[in-house]
Each structure stands twice: as C-alpha cells, then as structure tokens.
Coordinates of C-alpha atoms in Angstrom, one line a residue:
M2 CA 214.4 65.6 152.9
T3 CA 211.5 63.9 151.3
E4 CA 212.1 60.2 150.7
S5 CA 212.3 59.2 147.0
P6 CA 210.0 56.4 145.7
N7 CA 213.3 54.8 144.6
H8 CA 214.8 55.1 148.1
S9 CA 215.9 51.5 148.3
I10 CA 217.7 51.8 145.0
Y11 CA 219.5 55.2 145.6
F12 CA 220.2 54.8 149.3
V13 CA 223.8 53.7 150.1
P14 CA 223.8 51.9 153.5
G15 CA 227.6 51.9 153.9
L16 CA 227.8 55.6 153.4
H17 CA 225.0 56.1 155.9
R18 CA 226.7 54.0 158.5
G19 CA 230.0 55.9 158.1
L20 CA 228.3 59.2 158.5
R21 CA 226.4 57.9 161.5
V22 CA 229.8 57.1 163.2
L23 CA 230.8 60.8 162.8
E24 CA 227.4 61.9 164.1
I25 CA 227.6 59.7 167.2
L26 CA 231.1 60.9 168.1
G27 CA 230.0 64.5 167.5
E28 CA 227.0 64.1 169.8
A29 CA 229.0 62.3 172.5
G30 CA 231.5 65.2 172.7
R31 CA 234.2 62.8 173.9
P32 CA 236.3 59.9 172.5
M33 CA 234.4 56.6 172.3
S34 CA 235.6 53.0 172.2
L35 CA 234.9 50.6 169.4
T36 CA 232.4 48.7 171.7
E37 CA 230.6 51.9 172.6
I38 CA 230.2 53.0 168.9
A39 CA 229.0 49.5 168.0
Q40 CA 226.4 49.5 170.7
A41 CA 225.2 52.9 169.7
M42 CA 224.8 51.8 166.1
E43 CA 223.5 48.4 167.0
L44 CA 226.1 46.7 164.8
S45 CA 228.8 44.1 165.3
R46 CA 232.3 45.2 166.4
S47 CA 233.7 43.8 163.1
S48 CA 231.4 45.9 161.0
V49 CA 232.1 49.1 163.0
F50 CA 235.8 48.3 162.9
R51 CA 235.8 48.5 159.1
L52 CA 233.9 51.8 159.2
I53 CA 236.4 53.2 161.7
Y54 CA 239.4 52.0 159.7
T55 CA 238.1 53.7 156.6
L56 CA 237.3 56.9 158.3
R57 CA 240.8 56.9 160.0
Q58 CA 242.5 56.4 156.6
M59 CA 240.6 59.4 155.3
G60 CA 241.4 61.6 158.3
F61 CA 237.9 61.9 159.6
L62 CA 238.7 59.9 162.7
K63 CA 241.8 59.7 164.8
E64 CA 242.9 57.5 167.7
A65 CA 242.4 59.2 171.1
E66 CA 244.8 59.1 174.0
Q67 CA 243.0 56.3 175.7
T68 CA 243.8 52.9 174.1
N69 CA 241.3 51.6 171.5
S70 CA 239.2 54.8 171.6
Y71 CA 238.5 57.2 168.8
A72 CA 237.7 60.9 168.3
L73 CA 236.8 63.1 165.3
G74 CA 239.8 64.0 163.1
A75 CA 240.9 67.3 161.6
R76 CA 239.2 66.6 158.3
V77 CA 235.8 66.9 159.9
L78 CA 236.7 70.3 161.1
N79 CA 237.9 71.3 157.6
L80 CA 234.5 70.3 156.2
G81 CA 232.7 72.1 158.9
F82 CA 234.5 75.4 158.3
A83 CA 234.0 74.9 154.5
Y84 CA 230.3 74.6 155.1
L85 CA 230.3 77.8 157.3
N86 CA 232.3 79.7 154.7
Q87 CA 229.9 78.8 151.9
L88 CA 227.0 80.5 153.7
P89 CA 226.6 84.0 152.3
I90 CA 225.5 85.4 155.6
T91 CA 228.9 84.6 157.2
T92 CA 230.6 86.6 154.5
I93 CA 228.2 89.5 154.8
A94 CA 228.3 89.6 158.6
R95 CA 232.1 89.2 159.1
P96 CA 233.2 92.8 158.7
H97 CA 230.2 94.2 160.6
L98 CA 230.8 91.9 163.6
A99 CA 234.5 92.7 163.6
A100 CA 233.6 96.4 163.7
L101 CA 231.0 95.9 166.4
R102 CA 233.6 94.0 168.5
D103 CA 236.1 96.8 168.0
K104 CA 233.6 99.5 168.9
T105 CA 232.1 97.9 172.0
G106 CA 235.2 96.1 173.2
V107 CA 233.0 93.0 173.7
S108 CA 233.0 89.7 171.8
A109 CA 230.5 89.6 168.9
H110 CA 228.9 86.5 167.4
L111 CA 226.6 85.3 164.6
S112 CA 224.3 82.4 165.1
V113 CA 221.5 80.4 163.3
L114 CA 218.9 78.0 164.5
E115 CA 219.6 74.4 163.6
G116 CA 217.1 71.9 164.9
H117 CA 216.8 72.6 168.7
D118 CA 220.2 74.2 168.9
V119 CA 221.8 77.6 168.4
L120 CA 224.8 77.1 166.1
Y121 CA 227.5 79.8 166.2
L122 CA 228.6 80.5 162.6
G123 CA 231.0 83.4 163.5
S124 CA 232.8 84.5 166.6
H125 CA 234.9 87.7 166.9
Q126 CA 236.6 87.6 170.3
A127 CA 237.3 90.8 172.2
R128 CA 240.8 92.1 171.9
T129 CA 240.8 92.7 175.6
G130 CA 240.8 90.0 178.3
F131 CA 237.0 90.1 178.4
V132 CA 236.5 87.2 175.9
S133 CA 233.4 85.0 175.4
N134 CA 233.4 81.2 175.8
M135 CA 231.3 80.9 172.6
V136 CA 233.4 80.2 169.5
T137 CA 232.6 79.3 165.9
G138 CA 231.0 75.8 165.8
T139 CA 229.7 76.0 169.4
R140 CA 226.1 74.6 169.9
T141 CA 223.8 75.5 172.8
A142 CA 220.2 74.6 173.5
A143 CA 218.0 77.3 171.9
Y144 CA 215.4 77.3 174.6
A145 CA 217.9 78.2 177.3
S146 CA 219.6 81.4 175.9
A147 CA 218.7 84.9 174.8
I148 CA 220.2 84.4 171.4
G149 CA 218.0 81.3 171.0
W150 CA 214.9 83.3 171.9
C151 CA 215.9 85.7 169.2
L152 CA 216.1 82.9 166.6
L153 CA 212.9 81.4 167.7
V154 CA 211.1 84.6 166.7
A155 CA 211.1 83.0 163.2
L156 CA 208.6 80.3 164.4
S157 CA 204.9 80.7 164.6
D158 CA 203.1 79.8 167.8
A159 CA 202.2 76.4 166.4
E160 CA 205.8 75.8 165.3
L161 CA 207.0 76.9 168.8
E162 CA 204.7 74.4 170.4
E163 CA 206.1 71.7 168.1
F164 CA 209.6 72.8 168.9
C165 CA 209.0 72.2 172.6
E166 CA 207.3 68.8 172.2
G167 CA 209.4 65.9 173.6
Q168 CA 212.2 68.3 174.7
V169 CA 213.5 68.1 178.3
M170 CA 213.8 71.8 179.2
T171 CA 216.3 71.7 182.1
A172 CA 216.7 74.9 184.1
Y173 CA 220.3 76.3 184.0
T174 CA 219.3 79.4 186.0
E175 CA 216.1 80.8 187.5
H176 CA 215.6 82.6 184.1
T177 CA 215.5 79.4 182.0
P178 CA 212.0 78.7 180.5
T179 CA 211.1 75.1 181.4
D180 CA 207.8 74.8 179.4
A181 CA 206.3 76.0 176.2
A182 CA 204.3 78.9 177.8
A183 CA 207.4 80.3 179.5
L184 CA 209.5 80.0 176.3
K185 CA 206.7 81.7 174.3
A186 CA 206.8 84.6 176.7
R187 CA 210.5 85.1 176.2
V188 CA 210.2 84.9 172.4
N189 CA 207.3 87.4 172.5
E190 CA 209.5 89.7 174.5
V191 CA 212.1 89.8 171.7
R192 CA 209.4 90.1 169.1
A193 CA 207.9 93.2 170.9
Q194 CA 211.1 95.1 171.5
G195 CA 213.4 93.9 168.8
Y196 CA 216.2 92.8 171.0
I197 CA 216.9 91.2 174.4
V198 CA 219.4 91.8 177.1
S199 CA 220.6 88.8 179.2
R200 CA 222.1 89.4 182.6
G201 CA 223.1 86.0 183.9
F202 CA 220.2 84.3 182.1
R203 CA 222.3 81.4 180.8
D204 CA 225.6 81.7 182.8
P205 CA 225.9 83.6 186.1
G206 CA 228.3 86.5 185.8
G207 CA 227.8 86.8 182.0
S208 CA 225.8 89.2 180.0
S209 CA 224.8 89.8 176.4
V210 CA 222.7 91.8 174.0
A211 CA 221.1 89.8 171.2
V212 CA 219.3 91.1 168.1
P213 CA 217.6 89.2 165.2
V214 CA 218.9 89.5 161.6
R215 CA 216.2 89.4 158.9
D216 CA 216.4 88.3 155.2
N217 CA 214.8 89.8 152.1
R218 CA 211.4 88.3 153.1
G219 CA 211.6 90.0 156.5
K220 CA 211.9 86.6 158.2
V221 CA 214.4 86.1 161.1
A222 CA 217.3 84.2 159.5
A223 CA 220.0 84.6 162.1
C224 CA 220.9 86.5 165.2
I225 CA 223.9 88.6 166.3
N226 CA 224.9 89.2 169.9
I227 CA 227.7 90.7 172.0
S228 CA 228.5 88.8 175.0
G229 CA 231.1 88.3 177.7
P230 CA 231.7 88.6 181.5
D231 CA 229.9 91.4 183.4
S232 CA 233.3 93.0 184.0
G233 CA 233.5 93.7 180.2
F234 CA 230.4 95.9 180.2
D235 CA 229.7 99.4 181.4
F236 CA 226.1 98.9 182.3
D237 CA 225.4 102.6 182.7
R238 CA 225.7 102.7 178.9
L239 CA 223.6 99.7 178.1
H240 CA 220.7 101.6 176.6
S241 CA 222.7 104.5 175.2
F242 CA 225.5 102.5 173.6
Y243 CA 225.5 98.7 173.6
I244 CA 221.9 98.1 172.5
P245 CA 221.8 100.8 169.8
E246 CA 225.2 99.6 168.4
T247 CA 224.1 96.0 168.3
R248 CA 220.8 96.9 166.7
A249 CA 222.4 99.1 164.1
T250 CA 224.8 96.3 163.2
A251 CA 222.0 93.7 162.9
L252 CA 220.1 96.2 160.6
Q253 CA 223.2 96.7 158.4
I254 CA 223.6 92.9 157.9
S255 CA 219.8 92.6 157.3
R256 CA 220.0 95.4 154.6
E257 CA 222.8 93.6 152.8
M258 CA 220.6 90.4 152.8
G259 CA 217.9 92.3 151.1
Y260 CA 215.7 93.3 154.0
S261 CA 213.8 96.6 153.3
G262 CA 211.5 96.8 156.3
P263 CA 211.7 99.2 159.2
G264 CA 214.8 99.3 161.4

C-alpha cells in the first residue's frame, strides 16, 4: 500500500506492534517465549509483555504447553477463515472442487499466489484413504511446486525475474528449479500446454495435476489441482481422465468468474 503523506499522523504504532506479534508467531510455526518475541521485535520484554497480555485477553494468543511460551489462538483462525470465505472465488469454486474430488477419488484444492507462497484457499479431501497433506490455509514455496508454477504464469518475464531476486531456492527434489532460468522453463511449460502433471516433483511418492484458473480479463487468478499419494491414481488414465476432468473444472470456475476466452 502506498504510504500517505500524513503517515505519521494516521499510523498507530501500538496496533502495528500487536499485529507484528501475530505475524512473527505465524512465520515461526511454533510457540515462542516472551524473550524470543521481544528479540524478534527489537523491543523490551515489558513492552512485549503488554502486547501479549492484550492479545491473550482478546483470544488471539494462548499459552503454549511449555512454560512462558505463546502460540496463536483460535481467534486468529476465525479471522483467517472469515477472510477466505469473503473471497468470491472460494464460493464459486467450492461445488466444482467437491464434484471433481468425488469424480476422480482424489483430493482437490484451490490456491492463489500470495507473495512468494502458494496459499491454499480450499481443500476437499478424498473420501477414500488417499488424502492429501495440503489443507485450507497451508502455505508452500511457489517456486518449488507444480501449482506454484501454474500461478506464476500470471507474471511477465520481468516480474518472474523480480520474484526470484533475493530468494534462496532450495532443492526439495531433483525437479525443483533452483534459479530464475529453470523456474521460467517450468512456468513456460504450463503456459504452453495449459496444465502440468507432477510425479514426485515436490514430495516423492506424491502426484498431482494442476491447471490455472482465469478471471474476466483472461489473467491467471488462481489454480486448482488434484493431488495425493501415487497409490490414489490410475496412471493409465492420466491423459484420458484426470487431466481432462481437472481442465474442465478449471474452465467451469473460470467461466463463472467472467472468463470468455478459449478453453
């Protein structure tokens, strides 16, 4: 957001610090002590204690099992789901993803690009034992997954270069792009064929089919995929069943978002 000329007048430092506590705990992915939070914020323990006390009273933080450590509370989750439910695309996609899950027998998901991450907005787990480990709210590094490559189709070459700048692209498997050129090649693959199949690209023994979803301008706004353990797929039907069904579902969602281009 562009900074207002009256930034110093409008900006509320106390609110900013309170929200930073939530961000720090969210990024850590584990409970943190008062000292750790204070160090991360470069504030005194007494200042941070008051922030934590307030957030605990409101239900945004809770005491963790370890003494004098804190974790995100249920109220943060409620806000998160409220945010997800306000996004029209989640409402549009929900019945289509449920139908795709029921038809293929594989878990179906909806994701968007947020910063450098894939954010899962919706997850419809398979009714069989072949479930996915990706659930609503999960974040993964966009550069390292097929669904991320689908979402990055929305970026120009220059934007993709900027996306890679300063990012440590760690290799999870031999398929992981570790530089801008390799990532661009993956993204162009999706751009050319309209989908991508992952066979152990992110996690050994797991597979997925990912397809971009487009908005009324024709721009990639989200991505859907079906994913799960290899044992949940009949790979002899990959091109005759799984890919066409996933592409058809992505097109249905795109049409409801106003997309009028080719399928």
